[in-house]
């Protein structure tokens, strides 16, 4: 099916272009969301008459998205979740959780604007891309940790997936002498 794009769509085309797409994509996504019109003479005339309005609205949305992107630039968000000693989360952090963390900080972002191919399943620092507009995207940093204290330690660059990090035990410094009394073995051999 041929459609006229009413806005820029990634990997498809710019506003005003007539592109050929699969029927299902057009019927289920582009047309219902108002991102495209069927390509026929009446709609081509309608698009040309509304072009200035559409471009102005697109420019306004883009400038709003750029303002939000500037305020998000370089920000890090902490998400506290329970996890095992190896850093494996008992649950996961999905797009919904990221949107809630952003909303708690005062940012109004939709779940469909978060690009997260698979949920986050381990503690640590994770980069997540937000698509604020078809031409504006920003990467934020998520600090997934067991507690706020661990989040601070992770932000400084510490890895928290070992017993040392969790309990304060240096596994490499442990020696057998710390657990066994070498003199006790010698006394047992003499007897």
mmCIF file of N, CA and C in Angstrom, residues 6 14 20 24 29 38 44 54 70-71 74 77 79 121-122 142 152-153 165-167 173-174 177 184-185:
data_model
loop_
_atom_site.group_PDB
_atom_site.id
_atom_site.type_symbol
_atom_site.label_atom_id
_atom_site.label_comp_id
_atom_site.label_asym_id
_atom_site.label_seq_id
_atom_site.Cartn_x
_atom_site.Cartn_y
_atom_site.Cartn_z
ATOM 1 N N UNK A 6 3.083 11.806 7.134
ATOM 2 C CA UNK A 6 2.756 13.097 7.745
ATOM 3 C C UNK A 6 3.827 13.551 8.732
ATOM 4 N N UNK A 14 10.895 10.744 5.064
ATOM 5 C CA UNK A 14 10.658 12.083 5.603
ATOM 6 C C UNK A 14 9.199 12.485 5.390
ATOM 7 N N UNK A 20 5.996 3.036 -0.195
ATOM 8 C CA UNK A 20 5.240 1.794 -0.267
ATOM 9 C C UNK A 20 5.562 0.977 0.978
ATOM 10 N N UNK A 24 -0.532 -4.335 6.366
ATOM 11 C CA UNK A 24 -0.764 -4.435 7.808
ATOM 12 C C UNK A 24 -0.109 -3.304 8.568
ATOM 13 N N UNK A 29 -0.776 0.561 12.099
ATOM 14 C CA UNK A 29 0.118 1.483 12.788
ATOM 15 C C UNK A 29 0.062 2.892 12.202
ATOM 16 N N UNK A 38 -3.445 7.531 3.115
ATOM 17 C CA UNK A 38 -3.398 6.712 1.906
ATOM 18 C C UNK A 38 -3.018 7.608 0.727
ATOM 19 N N UNK A 44 -3.446 13.684 -1.515
ATOM 20 C CA UNK A 44 -2.270 14.459 -1.924
ATOM 21 C C UNK A 44 -2.589 15.944 -1.898
ATOM 22 N N UNK A 54 1.383 21.230 9.258
ATOM 23 C CA UNK A 54 2.061 20.018 9.717
ATOM 24 C C UNK A 54 3.531 20.282 10.025
ATOM 25 N N UNK A 70 17.809 18.318 26.534
ATOM 26 C CA UNK A 70 18.844 19.109 27.192
ATOM 27 C C UNK A 70 18.785 18.944 28.702
ATOM 28 N N UNK A 71 17.571 18.876 29.258
ATOM 29 C CA UNK A 71 17.462 18.704 30.708
ATOM 30 C C UNK A 71 17.820 17.275 31.131
ATOM 31 N N UNK A 74 23.123 13.851 30.367
ATOM 32 C CA UNK A 74 24.096 13.590 31.415
ATOM 33 C C UNK A 74 23.491 13.150 32.733
ATOM 34 N N UNK A 77 19.847 7.960 36.676
ATOM 35 C CA UNK A 77 18.693 7.645 37.497
ATOM 36 C C UNK A 77 18.957 6.343 38.252
ATOM 37 N N UNK A 79 17.676 3.071 40.249
ATOM 38 C CA UNK A 79 16.563 2.148 40.428
ATOM 39 C C UNK A 79 17.027 1.076 41.411
ATOM 40 N N UNK A 121 18.422 -7.232 33.597
ATOM 41 C CA UNK A 121 18.321 -8.317 34.568
ATOM 42 C C UNK A 121 19.514 -8.403 35.507
ATOM 43 N N UNK A 122 20.375 -7.376 35.520
ATOM 44 C CA UNK A 122 21.527 -7.406 36.422
ATOM 45 C C UNK A 122 21.791 -6.002 36.964
ATOM 46 N N UNK A 142 21.143 4.438 33.658
ATOM 47 C CA UNK A 142 20.395 3.852 34.762
ATOM 48 C C UNK A 142 21.371 3.149 35.682
ATOM 49 N N UNK A 152 25.574 4.577 44.935
ATOM 50 C CA UNK A 152 26.670 5.556 45.020
ATOM 51 C C UNK A 152 28.006 4.891 44.734
ATOM 52 N N UNK A 153 28.221 3.703 45.310
ATOM 53 C CA UNK A 153 29.480 2.988 45.092
ATOM 54 C C UNK A 153 29.640 2.600 43.624
ATOM 55 N N UNK A 165 32.434 -6.900 47.654
ATOM 56 C CA UNK A 165 31.608 -5.718 47.452
ATOM 57 C C UNK A 165 30.380 -5.736 48.348
ATOM 58 N N UNK A 166 29.814 -6.908 48.557
ATOM 59 C CA UNK A 166 28.586 -7.002 49.338
ATOM 60 C C UNK A 166 28.878 -7.002 50.829
ATOM 61 N N UNK A 167 29.828 -7.831 51.260
ATOM 62 C CA UNK A 167 30.065 -8.020 52.688
ATOM 63 C C UNK A 167 31.322 -7.337 53.207
ATOM 64 N N UNK A 173 42.479 -12.028 49.647
ATOM 65 C CA UNK A 173 43.378 -11.928 50.795
ATOM 66 C C UNK A 173 43.190 -13.087 51.776
ATOM 67 N N UNK A 174 42.144 -13.879 51.614
ATOM 68 C CA UNK A 174 41.907 -14.993 52.529
ATOM 69 C C UNK A 174 42.928 -16.095 52.282
ATOM 70 N N UNK A 177 45.376 -20.290 56.500
ATOM 71 C CA UNK A 177 45.739 -20.063 57.898
ATOM 72 C C UNK A 177 44.645 -19.306 58.647
ATOM 73 N N UNK A 184 47.776 -26.866 65.111
ATOM 74 C CA UNK A 184 46.888 -27.954 65.539
ATOM 75 C C UNK A 184 47.164 -29.210 64.708
ATOM 76 N N UNK A 185 47.456 -29.049 63.424
ATOM 77 C CA UNK A 185 47.763 -30.206 62.584
ATOM 78 C C UNK A 185 49.079 -30.840 62.992
#
